Coordinates of C-alpha atoms and ligand atoms in Angstrom, one line a residue:
M26 CA 24.6 32.6 -3.6
S27 CA 27.6 30.5 -3.0
T28 CA 25.3 27.4 -2.4
I29 CA 23.9 28.1 -5.9
S30 CA 27.2 28.2 -7.3
L31 CA 28.3 25.0 -5.5
G32 CA 25.3 23.3 -6.2
L33 CA 25.6 24.3 -10.2
S34 CA 29.2 22.7 -10.1
A35 CA 28.1 19.5 -8.3
R36 CA 25.4 19.3 -11.0
S37 CA 27.7 19.9 -13.8
G38 CA 29.6 17.0 -12.4
L39 CA 26.8 14.7 -12.9
I40 CA 26.7 15.7 -16.4
V41 CA 30.3 15.2 -16.6
L42 CA 29.6 11.7 -15.3
G43 CA 26.6 10.9 -17.8
A44 CA 28.9 12.1 -20.7
A45 CA 31.7 10.1 -19.6
L46 CA 29.3 7.2 -19.6
G47 CA 28.2 7.9 -23.3
A48 CA 24.8 8.2 -21.6
A49 CA 23.0 11.7 -22.5
C50 CA 23.2 11.8 -26.5
R51 CA 20.0 13.6 -27.8
T52 CA 18.1 12.9 -30.4
S53 CA 14.5 12.8 -32.1
N54 CA 12.1 11.0 -29.4
T55 CA 9.3 10.2 -32.0
A56 CA 7.4 7.2 -30.4
A57 CA 8.0 3.9 -32.8
T58 CA 4.3 3.4 -32.8
L59 CA 2.8 6.6 -32.6
P60 CA 2.3 9.5 -34.3
N61 CA 4.1 12.8 -32.4
Q62 CA 1.0 15.2 -32.1
K63 CA 1.6 19.0 -31.8
V64 CA 0.9 19.6 -27.9
T65 CA 0.0 23.2 -26.8
F66 CA 0.1 23.9 -23.1
P67 CA -1.6 27.0 -21.4
S68 CA 0.6 29.9 -21.9
E69 CA 1.5 30.4 -18.2
W70 CA 2.2 26.9 -17.6
R71 CA 6.0 26.2 -16.5
F72 CA 6.7 23.9 -19.2
K73 CA 7.0 24.5 -23.3
P74 CA 6.2 21.4 -25.1
G75 CA 9.2 20.3 -27.6
D76 CA 12.1 18.8 -25.0
Q77 CA 14.1 15.6 -26.2
G78 CA 14.9 13.3 -23.1
T79 CA 17.7 11.4 -23.0
F80 CA 18.3 8.8 -25.7
A81 CA 20.2 5.8 -26.2
P82 CA 19.9 3.1 -28.6
T83 CA 20.1 0.1 -26.6
S84 CA 19.2 0.4 -23.2
M85 CA 17.8 2.9 -20.4
V86 CA 17.7 3.6 -16.8
A87 CA 15.7 6.2 -15.4
S88 CA 15.5 7.0 -11.7
N89 CA 15.9 9.9 -9.1
S90 CA 19.6 9.7 -9.0
S91 CA 22.0 9.5 -12.1
L92 CA 24.5 7.8 -10.0
A93 CA 21.9 5.0 -9.3
S94 CA 20.9 5.1 -12.9
A95 CA 24.7 4.7 -13.8
A96 CA 25.1 1.9 -11.7
G97 CA 22.2 0.3 -13.4
D98 CA 23.8 1.3 -17.0
E99 CA 27.3 -0.3 -15.4
I100 CA 25.5 -3.8 -14.7
I101 CA 23.7 -3.9 -18.2
R102 CA 27.4 -2.9 -19.9
A103 CA 28.5 -5.5 -17.9
G104 CA 26.2 -8.2 -19.6
G105 CA 23.5 -7.9 -17.2
N106 CA 19.8 -7.9 -18.0
A107 CA 17.2 -5.2 -16.6
V108 CA 16.3 -7.1 -13.6
D109 CA 20.2 -7.0 -12.9
A110 CA 20.2 -3.5 -13.5
A111 CA 17.2 -2.5 -11.7
V112 CA 18.4 -4.2 -8.4
A113 CA 21.8 -2.6 -8.6
T114 CA 19.7 0.9 -9.2
G115 CA 17.6 -0.1 -6.1
F116 CA 20.6 -0.8 -3.9
A117 CA 22.4 2.2 -5.3
L118 CA 19.3 4.5 -4.5
A119 CA 19.6 3.4 -1.0
V120 CA 22.9 5.1 -0.8
T121 CA 22.8 8.4 -3.1
F122 CA 19.3 9.0 -2.5
P123 CA 18.4 8.3 1.4
F124 CA 15.5 10.6 0.9
A125 CA 13.5 7.6 -0.6
G126 CA 16.0 5.0 -1.8
N127 CA 16.2 2.2 1.3
L128 CA 16.8 -0.6 2.8
G129 CA 14.5 0.1 5.6
G130 CA 11.4 0.3 3.6
G131 CA 9.9 -1.4 0.6
G132 CA 8.2 -1.4 -2.7
Y133 CA 7.1 -3.1 -5.8
M134 CA 8.7 -4.4 -9.1
V135 CA 6.7 -5.2 -12.2
I136 CA 8.8 -7.1 -14.4
R137 CA 8.0 -8.1 -18.3
M138 CA 10.6 -10.3 -20.1
A139 CA 11.3 -10.1 -23.9
D140 CA 9.8 -13.4 -24.2
G141 CA 6.4 -12.5 -22.8
R142 CA 6.7 -13.6 -19.1
A143 CA 5.4 -10.9 -16.7
A144 CA 5.7 -11.1 -13.0
A145 CA 5.0 -8.4 -10.1
V146 CA 7.0 -8.8 -6.7
D147 CA 5.3 -7.4 -3.6
Y148 CA 8.0 -6.6 -1.2
R149 CA 5.8 -4.0 0.8
E150 CA 6.4 -3.5 4.5
I151 CA 4.3 -5.8 7.0
A152 CA 3.0 -4.6 10.3
P153 CA 5.1 -5.7 13.1
L154 CA 3.4 -8.6 15.4
A155 CA 3.1 -6.2 18.1
A156 CA 1.4 -4.0 16.0
S157 CA -2.5 -3.2 16.9
R158 CA -5.6 -1.6 15.7
D159 CA -5.6 1.5 17.9
M160 CA -1.8 1.5 18.6
Y161 CA -1.9 5.0 17.1
I162 CA -5.1 6.6 19.0
G163 CA -4.2 8.5 22.1
P164 CA -5.8 8.8 25.4
D165 CA -8.1 11.8 24.0
G166 CA -9.4 9.3 21.1
K167 CA -7.5 11.5 18.5
L168 CA -4.9 10.3 16.3
T169 CA -1.0 10.7 17.4
N170 CA 1.6 11.7 15.0
E171 CA 3.7 8.0 16.0
S172 CA 2.7 6.3 12.7
V173 CA 4.3 9.1 10.6
I174 CA 7.7 9.8 13.3
G175 CA 9.9 7.9 15.3
Y176 CA 10.7 4.3 16.4
K177 CA 7.1 3.1 16.1
A178 CA 5.9 4.3 12.7
S179 CA 7.8 1.4 11.1
G180 CA 6.6 -1.4 9.2
V181 CA 9.1 -4.6 8.8
P182 CA 11.2 -3.5 6.0
G183 CA 10.8 -5.5 2.8
A184 CA 13.4 -4.1 0.3
V185 CA 16.0 -6.7 0.7
A186 CA 14.1 -9.4 0.5
G187 CA 12.1 -8.0 -2.6
M188 CA 15.1 -7.2 -4.5
T189 CA 16.9 -10.2 -3.9
A190 CA 14.1 -12.5 -4.7
A191 CA 13.8 -10.7 -8.0
L192 CA 17.4 -11.1 -9.0
A193 CA 17.2 -14.8 -7.8
K194 CA 14.3 -15.4 -10.2
F195 CA 14.8 -13.2 -13.2
G196 CA 18.3 -11.7 -12.9
T197 CA 21.5 -13.1 -14.5
K198 CA 24.3 -12.0 -12.2
P199 CA 25.4 -13.2 -8.6
L200 CA 24.1 -10.6 -5.7
R201 CA 27.6 -10.1 -4.9
D202 CA 28.0 -8.4 -8.5
V203 CA 25.2 -6.1 -8.7
L204 CA 25.7 -4.9 -5.2
Q205 CA 29.3 -3.5 -6.2
P206 CA 28.1 -0.2 -7.2
A207 CA 26.2 0.3 -4.2
I208 CA 29.0 -0.9 -1.9
R209 CA 31.4 1.5 -3.8
L210 CA 29.4 4.5 -3.6
A211 CA 28.9 3.7 0.1
D212 CA 32.5 3.2 0.9
E213 CA 34.2 6.0 -1.3
G214 CA 31.4 8.2 -1.2
F215 CA 29.7 10.5 -3.6
V216 CA 29.6 14.2 -4.1
V217 CA 27.0 15.8 -2.4
D218 CA 24.8 17.7 -4.8
S219 CA 22.3 20.7 -4.3
V220 CA 19.4 18.6 -4.6
L221 CA 20.5 16.4 -1.7
F222 CA 21.7 19.5 0.2
A223 CA 18.1 21.3 -0.2
S224 CA 16.3 18.2 1.0
L225 CA 18.9 17.7 4.1
R226 CA 18.2 21.2 4.8
G227 CA 14.6 21.1 4.2
S228 CA 14.3 17.8 7.0
R229 CA 16.7 19.3 9.4
E230 CA 14.4 19.4 12.4
Y231 CA 12.8 15.8 11.7
I232 CA 16.2 14.2 11.3
S233 CA 18.0 16.1 13.9
R234 CA 15.3 14.4 16.4
F235 CA 17.4 11.0 15.7
D236 CA 20.6 9.6 15.4
G237 CA 21.1 10.9 11.5
K238 CA 22.1 14.0 12.8
A239 CA 25.8 13.1 13.2
V240 CA 26.0 11.6 9.6
F241 CA 24.0 14.1 7.6
Y242 CA 24.5 17.5 9.8
P243 CA 28.3 17.4 10.8
N244 CA 28.8 20.4 12.9
D245 CA 24.9 21.3 13.0
E246 CA 24.9 22.1 9.4
P247 CA 23.3 20.0 6.3
L248 CA 26.2 18.4 4.3
Q249 CA 27.4 21.0 1.8
P250 CA 26.9 20.7 -1.8
G251 CA 30.4 19.7 -3.1
T252 CA 31.7 17.6 0.0
R253 CA 32.0 14.1 -0.1
L254 CA 29.3 11.5 1.8
R255 CA 30.7 8.3 2.8
Q256 CA 28.5 5.8 4.6
P257 CA 30.9 3.1 6.1
A258 CA 27.9 1.5 8.1
L259 CA 25.7 1.2 5.1
A260 CA 29.0 -0.1 3.0
R261 CA 29.4 -2.7 6.0
T262 CA 25.6 -3.6 5.4
L263 CA 25.9 -4.1 1.9
R264 CA 28.9 -6.0 2.1
L265 CA 27.1 -8.5 4.4
I266 CA 24.3 -8.7 1.9
A267 CA 26.7 -9.2 -0.9
E268 CA 28.3 -12.4 1.5
R269 CA 25.1 -13.9 2.9
G270 CA 22.3 -13.2 0.8
P271 CA 19.2 -11.6 2.2
D272 CA 19.8 -14.1 5.4
A273 CA 22.2 -11.2 6.6
F274 CA 19.5 -8.7 7.0
Y275 CA 16.6 -11.0 8.1
K276 CA 18.2 -13.5 10.2
G277 CA 21.6 -12.1 10.8
E278 CA 24.0 -9.6 11.8
V279 CA 21.9 -6.7 10.2
G280 CA 18.7 -7.5 11.6
D281 CA 20.3 -8.0 14.7
S282 CA 21.7 -4.5 14.7
L283 CA 18.0 -2.9 13.2
V284 CA 16.1 -4.7 16.2
A285 CA 18.6 -3.4 18.9
G286 CA 18.6 0.2 17.6
M287 CA 14.6 0.2 17.0
Q288 CA 14.2 -1.3 20.4
R289 CA 16.3 1.3 22.2
G290 CA 14.2 3.9 20.6
G291 CA 11.1 2.3 22.0
G292 CA 9.9 0.6 18.5
I293 CA 8.5 -2.8 18.7
I294 CA 9.9 -4.5 15.4
T295 CA 11.4 -7.9 16.7
K296 CA 14.0 -10.4 15.2
E297 CA 10.9 -12.9 15.0
D298 CA 9.3 -10.3 12.7
L299 CA 12.2 -10.0 10.6
A300 CA 12.7 -13.9 10.2
R301 CA 9.2 -14.3 9.0
Y302 CA 8.9 -11.5 6.4
K303 CA 8.6 -12.6 3.0
P304 CA 8.0 -11.0 -0.2
E305 CA 4.8 -12.4 -2.3
W306 CA 5.3 -13.2 -6.4
R307 CA 2.0 -11.9 -7.4
E308 CA 0.2 -12.2 -11.4
P309 CA 0.6 -8.5 -12.3
I310 CA -3.0 -6.8 -13.5
A311 CA -2.8 -7.4 -17.0
S312 CA -5.4 -4.8 -18.5
T313 CA -6.0 -3.2 -21.9
Y314 CA -6.6 0.5 -23.1
R315 CA -7.3 0.8 -26.7
G316 CA -5.6 -1.8 -28.0
Y317 CA -2.3 -1.4 -25.6
R318 CA -1.6 -3.9 -23.0
L319 CA -0.6 -2.7 -19.5
F320 CA 1.1 -4.7 -16.8
T321 CA 0.6 -3.4 -13.4
M322 CA 0.8 -3.7 -9.7
P323 CA -2.0 -5.8 -7.9
P324 CA -2.9 -5.7 -4.0
S325 CA -1.5 -5.0 -1.5
S326 CA -0.8 -1.8 -3.8
S327 CA -4.2 -0.2 -4.9
G328 CA -2.0 1.3 -8.0
G329 CA -2.9 -1.1 -10.7
V330 CA -6.6 -1.4 -9.7
T331 CA -7.2 2.1 -9.7
I332 CA -5.4 2.7 -12.7
T333 CA -6.9 0.1 -14.7
E334 CA -10.5 1.0 -13.4
T335 CA -9.9 4.8 -14.3
L336 CA -8.5 3.7 -18.0
N337 CA -11.7 1.1 -18.1
I338 CA -13.9 4.3 -17.4
L339 CA -12.5 6.3 -20.3
E340 CA -12.3 3.6 -22.7
T341 CA -16.2 3.9 -22.5
Y342 CA -16.1 6.8 -24.4
D343 CA -15.4 6.5 -28.1
S344 CA -13.2 9.5 -28.1
L345 CA -12.3 11.7 -25.2
P346 CA -12.2 15.7 -25.3
P347 CA -8.7 17.5 -26.1
F348 CA -5.9 17.7 -23.6
G349 CA -6.3 20.8 -21.3
T350 CA -10.1 21.3 -21.9
A351 CA -12.5 21.7 -19.2
A352 CA -14.3 18.8 -21.0
Y353 CA -11.3 16.4 -20.7
A354 CA -10.5 17.6 -16.9
H355 CA -14.2 16.8 -16.1
V356 CA -14.2 13.2 -17.6
L357 CA -10.7 12.4 -16.0
A358 CA -11.5 13.3 -12.6
S359 CA -14.8 11.9 -12.6
A360 CA -13.0 8.6 -13.8
Y361 CA -10.5 8.9 -11.0
Q362 CA -13.1 9.8 -8.3
R363 CA -15.0 6.6 -9.1
A364 CA -12.0 4.6 -9.0
F365 CA -10.6 6.2 -5.4
I366 CA -13.8 5.5 -4.0
D367 CA -13.4 1.8 -4.6
R368 CA -9.5 1.8 -3.6
N369 CA -10.5 3.7 -0.5
S370 CA -13.3 1.5 0.4
K371 CA -12.5 -2.1 -0.9
L372 CA -8.6 -2.6 -1.2
G373 CA -6.6 -3.8 1.4
D374 CA -3.9 -6.7 1.7
P375 CA -5.4 -9.8 0.1
A376 CA -4.2 -11.9 2.9
F377 CA -6.2 -10.5 5.3
V378 CA -9.3 -9.2 3.2
Q379 CA -11.2 -10.4 0.2
V380 CA -10.7 -8.2 -2.6
P381 CA -13.0 -8.2 -5.4
L382 CA -10.4 -7.9 -8.2
D383 CA -11.9 -9.5 -11.2
K384 CA -15.0 -7.0 -10.9
L385 CA -12.8 -3.9 -10.2
T386 CA -11.0 -4.5 -13.3
S387 CA -13.5 -5.5 -15.7
K388 CA -14.8 -3.5 -18.5
S389 CA -18.3 -4.5 -17.8
Y390 CA -18.1 -2.8 -14.1
A391 CA -16.4 0.1 -15.9
R392 CA -19.5 0.5 -18.0
E393 CA -21.6 0.7 -15.0
L394 CA -19.7 3.4 -13.6
R395 CA -19.5 5.2 -16.5
K396 CA -23.6 5.6 -16.3
T397 CA -22.9 7.5 -13.1
I398 CA -21.1 10.5 -15.1
A399 CA -22.9 13.2 -16.1
S400 CA -22.0 14.9 -19.3
D401 CA -22.2 18.2 -17.7
K402 CA -22.1 18.2 -14.1
A403 CA -20.0 16.9 -11.0
T404 CA -21.3 14.4 -8.8
P405 CA -20.1 15.0 -4.9
T406 CA -18.0 12.3 -3.7
P407 CA -20.8 11.5 -0.8
Q408 CA -23.5 10.8 -3.1
L409 CA -21.3 8.5 -5.3
E410 CA -20.0 6.8 -2.2
R411 CA -23.6 5.7 -1.4
T412 CA -24.0 4.4 -4.9
I413 CA -20.9 2.7 -5.1
T414 CA -19.9 1.4 -1.8
E415 CA -21.2 -1.8 -0.7
G416 CA -21.4 -1.9 2.9
M417 CA 6.9 12.3 0.9
H418 CA 8.6 9.7 0.3
T419 CA 9.1 7.3 -2.6
T420 CA 11.4 6.7 -5.5
H421 CA 10.2 4.9 -9.0
Y422 CA 12.9 3.6 -11.5
S423 CA 12.3 2.4 -15.0
V424 CA 14.7 0.2 -17.0
V425 CA 14.9 -1.5 -20.0
D426 CA 17.7 -3.6 -21.6
G427 CA 19.0 -4.4 -25.2
G428 CA 17.1 -7.6 -25.1
G429 CA 13.6 -6.0 -24.7
N430 CA 13.1 -7.1 -20.7
A431 CA 11.7 -4.3 -18.6
V432 CA 11.3 -3.6 -15.2
A433 CA 9.2 -0.8 -13.1
T434 CA 9.8 -0.6 -9.5
T435 CA 8.5 1.8 -7.1
T436 CA 9.9 1.8 -3.6
T437 CA 9.3 3.8 -0.5
I438 CA 9.9 4.9 3.2
N439 CA 7.0 6.8 2.9
N440 CA 7.9 10.4 3.9
G441 CA 11.2 11.8 2.7
Y442 CA 13.7 10.3 5.0
G443 CA 11.0 7.7 6.4
S444 CA 10.4 8.1 10.2
G445 CA 13.4 10.1 10.7
V446 CA 14.7 7.5 12.5
Y447 CA 18.3 6.7 11.3
L448 CA 19.9 3.4 12.6
T449 CA 23.7 4.1 13.3
G450 CA 24.3 0.1 13.6
P451 CA 23.2 -0.8 9.8
G452 CA 23.6 2.7 8.5
F453 CA 20.1 3.3 7.2
F454 CA 16.6 5.4 7.7
M455 CA 13.4 3.3 8.5
N456 CA 10.1 3.9 7.1
D457 CA 7.1 5.2 8.4
E458 CA 4.7 3.2 6.4
M459 CA 2.4 2.6 9.3
D460 CA 0.4 5.8 8.4
D461 CA -0.5 4.2 5.2
F462 CA -3.0 1.9 7.2
A463 CA -6.1 3.5 8.1
A464 CA -4.8 4.1 11.7
Q465 CA -8.6 5.4 12.4
P466 CA -10.8 4.0 9.7
G467 CA -12.8 6.9 8.1
K468 CA -10.2 9.4 9.4
P469 CA -7.8 10.9 6.7
N470 CA -4.1 9.9 7.0
M471 CA -1.0 12.0 6.2
F472 CA -2.4 11.9 2.4
G473 CA -5.6 13.3 3.3
L474 CA -6.7 9.6 2.0
V475 CA -10.1 8.5 3.8
Q476 CA -9.8 4.8 4.0
G477 CA -12.1 2.0 5.6
E478 CA -11.8 -1.2 7.6
Q479 CA -10.3 -3.2 5.3
N480 CA -7.4 -1.5 5.5
A481 CA -7.3 -1.2 9.6
I482 CA -4.2 -2.3 11.2
Q483 CA -3.2 -5.9 11.9
P484 CA -0.1 -7.6 13.0
G485 CA 1.4 -8.9 9.8
K486 CA -0.9 -7.3 7.4
R487 CA 0.7 -5.3 4.3
M488 CA -0.8 -1.4 4.4
L489 CA -2.4 -0.6 1.4
S490 CA 0.0 1.4 -1.1
A491 CA -0.5 3.6 -4.2
M492 CA 2.7 2.6 -5.8
S493 CA 2.0 1.6 -9.6
P494 CA 4.8 0.5 -11.5
T495 CA 3.4 0.1 -14.9
I496 CA 4.4 -1.5 -18.3
V497 CA 2.8 -0.9 -21.4
V498 CA 2.8 -3.2 -24.3
D499 CA 1.8 -1.7 -27.9
P500 CA -0.9 -3.2 -30.2
A501 CA 1.8 -5.1 -32.0
G502 CA 3.3 -6.7 -29.0
K503 CA 6.2 -4.6 -28.5
L504 CA 7.3 -2.9 -25.3
L505 CA 6.5 0.7 -25.5
L506 CA 6.5 2.3 -22.2
V507 CA 8.0 1.7 -18.4
V508 CA 6.6 4.1 -15.8
G509 CA 5.9 4.8 -12.5
A510 CA 5.9 7.6 -9.6
A511 CA 6.3 8.8 -6.1
G512 CA 3.8 11.2 -4.3
G513 CA 1.5 9.1 -2.4
P514 CA -2.1 8.8 -3.8
R515 CA -0.7 11.2 -6.9
I516 CA 1.3 8.4 -8.0
I517 CA -1.9 6.5 -9.4
T518 CA -3.0 10.1 -11.2
A519 CA 0.4 11.1 -12.1
T520 CA 1.2 7.4 -13.5
S521 CA -1.9 7.2 -15.5
Q522 CA -1.9 10.3 -17.0
V523 CA 1.5 10.0 -18.4
V524 CA 0.1 6.8 -20.2
L525 CA -2.8 8.3 -21.3
N526 CA -0.7 11.3 -22.7
V527 CA 1.0 9.2 -24.9
I528 CA -1.6 6.6 -26.2
Q529 CA -4.6 9.0 -26.0
H530 CA -3.1 12.2 -26.8
N531 CA -0.2 10.8 -28.8
M532 CA 2.6 13.0 -27.1
S533 CA 6.2 12.4 -26.8
L534 CA 7.3 11.3 -23.8
P535 CA 9.0 14.3 -22.7
D536 CA 5.9 16.2 -23.4
A537 CA 3.6 13.7 -21.7
M538 CA 5.9 14.0 -18.9
R539 CA 5.9 18.0 -19.1
A540 CA 2.3 18.2 -19.6
P541 CA 0.2 19.5 -16.3
R542 CA -1.4 17.3 -14.3
L543 CA -5.0 16.8 -12.5
H544 CA -5.7 15.0 -9.4
H545 CA -8.6 13.6 -7.6
Q546 CA -8.8 11.2 -4.8
A547 CA -12.4 10.9 -4.1
L548 CA -11.6 12.6 -0.5
P549 CA -11.2 15.5 -0.3
D550 CA -13.7 16.1 -3.1
T551 CA -11.6 18.6 -4.9
L552 CA -10.2 18.4 -8.6
R553 CA -6.7 19.5 -7.8
F554 CA -4.4 21.0 -10.7
E555 CA -0.9 21.9 -11.0
T556 CA -0.7 25.9 -10.6
A557 CA -1.3 27.4 -13.9
G558 CA -1.9 24.0 -15.6
L559 CA -5.4 24.7 -16.6
T560 CA -6.3 28.0 -17.9
P561 CA -8.7 30.1 -15.7
A562 CA -11.6 29.8 -18.2
V563 CA -11.1 26.1 -17.7
T564 CA -11.2 26.3 -14.0
D565 CA -14.3 28.6 -14.4
S566 CA -16.3 25.9 -16.6
L567 CA -15.2 23.3 -14.2
R568 CA -16.5 25.4 -11.1
A569 CA -19.8 26.1 -12.9
M570 CA -20.0 22.2 -13.3
G571 CA -19.9 21.9 -9.8
W572 CA -16.4 20.8 -9.2
G573 CA -14.5 22.0 -6.3
V574 CA -11.1 22.9 -7.7
A575 CA -8.0 24.0 -6.2
S576 CA -4.3 24.2 -7.3
V577 CA -1.3 22.6 -6.0
G578 CA 2.5 22.9 -6.8
S579 CA 3.4 19.7 -8.4
V580 CA 1.5 16.4 -8.8
A581 CA 3.9 13.7 -8.2
N582 CA 7.4 12.7 -9.5
V583 CA 7.7 10.2 -12.4
N584 CA 10.5 8.4 -13.9
A585 CA 10.0 6.7 -17.4
V586 CA 11.5 5.0 -20.3
M587 CA 9.7 4.6 -23.8
R588 CA 10.7 3.1 -27.1
V589 CA 11.4 5.6 -30.0
N590 CA 12.9 5.3 -33.5
G591 CA 16.1 3.7 -33.0
G592 CA 16.2 3.0 -29.4
W593 CA 14.7 4.3 -26.1
V594 CA 14.2 8.0 -24.3
G595 CA 14.5 8.2 -20.6
V596 CA 12.7 11.1 -19.1
T597 CA 13.2 11.8 -15.1
E598 CA 10.6 14.4 -13.4
P599 CA 10.9 17.5 -15.2
R600 CA 9.3 19.2 -12.1
D601 CA 12.8 18.3 -10.0
R602 CA 15.7 20.7 -10.6
G603 CA 18.7 19.9 -12.5
P604 CA 19.7 17.9 -15.4
S605 CA 18.3 14.4 -16.6
R606 CA 19.1 11.6 -14.3
A607 CA 18.3 8.8 -17.2
V608 CA 21.4 7.2 -18.1
G609 CA 21.9 4.6 -21.2
H610 CA 23.8 3.5 -23.7
Ligands
DON14 O1 2.7 3.2 -0.7 C1 2.2 4.5 -0.5 O2 1.1 4.6 -1.4 C2 3.1 5.6 0.3 N1 3.8 5.1 1.1 C3 3.9 6.4 -0.8 C4 4.2 7.7 -0.1 C5 5.1 8.5 -1.3 O3 5.1 8.5 -2.4 C6 5.5 9.6 -0.8 N2 6.2 10.4 -1.6 N3 6.5 11.2 -2.2

């Protein structure tokens, strides 16, 4: 009882903060270019349509932490652009959202500047030089859990290198300035809210095995809502980065402390691993869907290819069945199933494997795949694989500035609190991204993904990701939507469904985010729907068509910003508790 009331007061503290920043004024959210369709959701579904989202006329930041969104907003108010703000938000998330925000992980950023330039930074972790193909296979031939938990689970972190590279190329402010909000939050602390409390409570057993216990479980209890979390070690790390740039992390004091901490616990990351880490600038995948243009993430993430392939298949239909029908679920899941088969068997780090990118993202290939979809029955994944195959936690933030520049960033340490390993020296959690490799090709990983040889472990290789930061431009060439998600492979399905809900089903962004989501990842060969998100009549019809159908609690965690009349609407994941965490002005 006391937990709940304290949690609410902590949350109302956040609302006050938002209001003080002039953030959360609410108004009409009709998209500038789209008719707002009246939507109906199944009667038992947990959300009703018609919510408004957070409106602001000039700029908007939507992340999983209102304090981190406010950090980005502060930088835009001080004259920064969307890239400055995204980097400020990214570093602030490492402080206020340790569940997924990070310095010990990696991610992807898609940038589209108002002048039309588009770019993508790949700052995914890489396998340490001492990593080997079978390092997670035990003497009994079975997979151990060392790719998920503990010191051996980490790839070499890319977060600091990626964010600073993006700032140097597209930002306007010095690193020192954009780091200030994060340094302040780490130094002065922030009030623990009920969401952080609940996530710490849920991860107690996991984190307490390692050195984060003293910081996050003083007196053996998770930090209580309403208390202040100060992180002096992290503040020091951030200050060193502000003073010396990424070298402080990759070639200096922070890295030394990281390596010492990891090696004490039996980890394999060395100073050489850190010194040779480089983020990669990549051409975003530029695709189209019914006249809209999408800029999204190429490999080493699978997100952009899989979304593009799915949308290309859907575009082969002159029109799609109405939202919520069995016919729509059939077509959507069939498209995902085919795109995921390619994802799981053909994608990997392009520095190590040849990825048939042009083919997989082409409209002609989508037409071929379309021919394999029957109108009235499901195709089992193994049967399709023979035809097609040739041979928690993450966080997404979306930022737009007053000049029309946009940034979509997804970053992760994989599980919530990563490998569970907290390094007391530099003051942050390390990732367990090694589990995104196919630790034993052909065997499912933590997300049930069955992946092939192209994603086997090799030293220096990036593990395949599902992260899908995406920017959508309308047929008139104007920025429309910035979107992405957390949720393992469900990132791909949730992100693409928000895009489809907006541009195919003409939903407002709040409705597009509240609409029930589906998921199919080829294997397991099951069409998953959010509980009560399909009516019993629809699930019956799908079963009759041969689909394995099962419900899941929630599909992914999306944060998005969309252009509307007179400004921007920001919508943070409605499946999360608490008020909107979007901040704009
Ligand atoms: O890169 C990936 O695809 C995964 N490491 C993402 C993990 C994730 O989203 C977990 N969170 N909910």
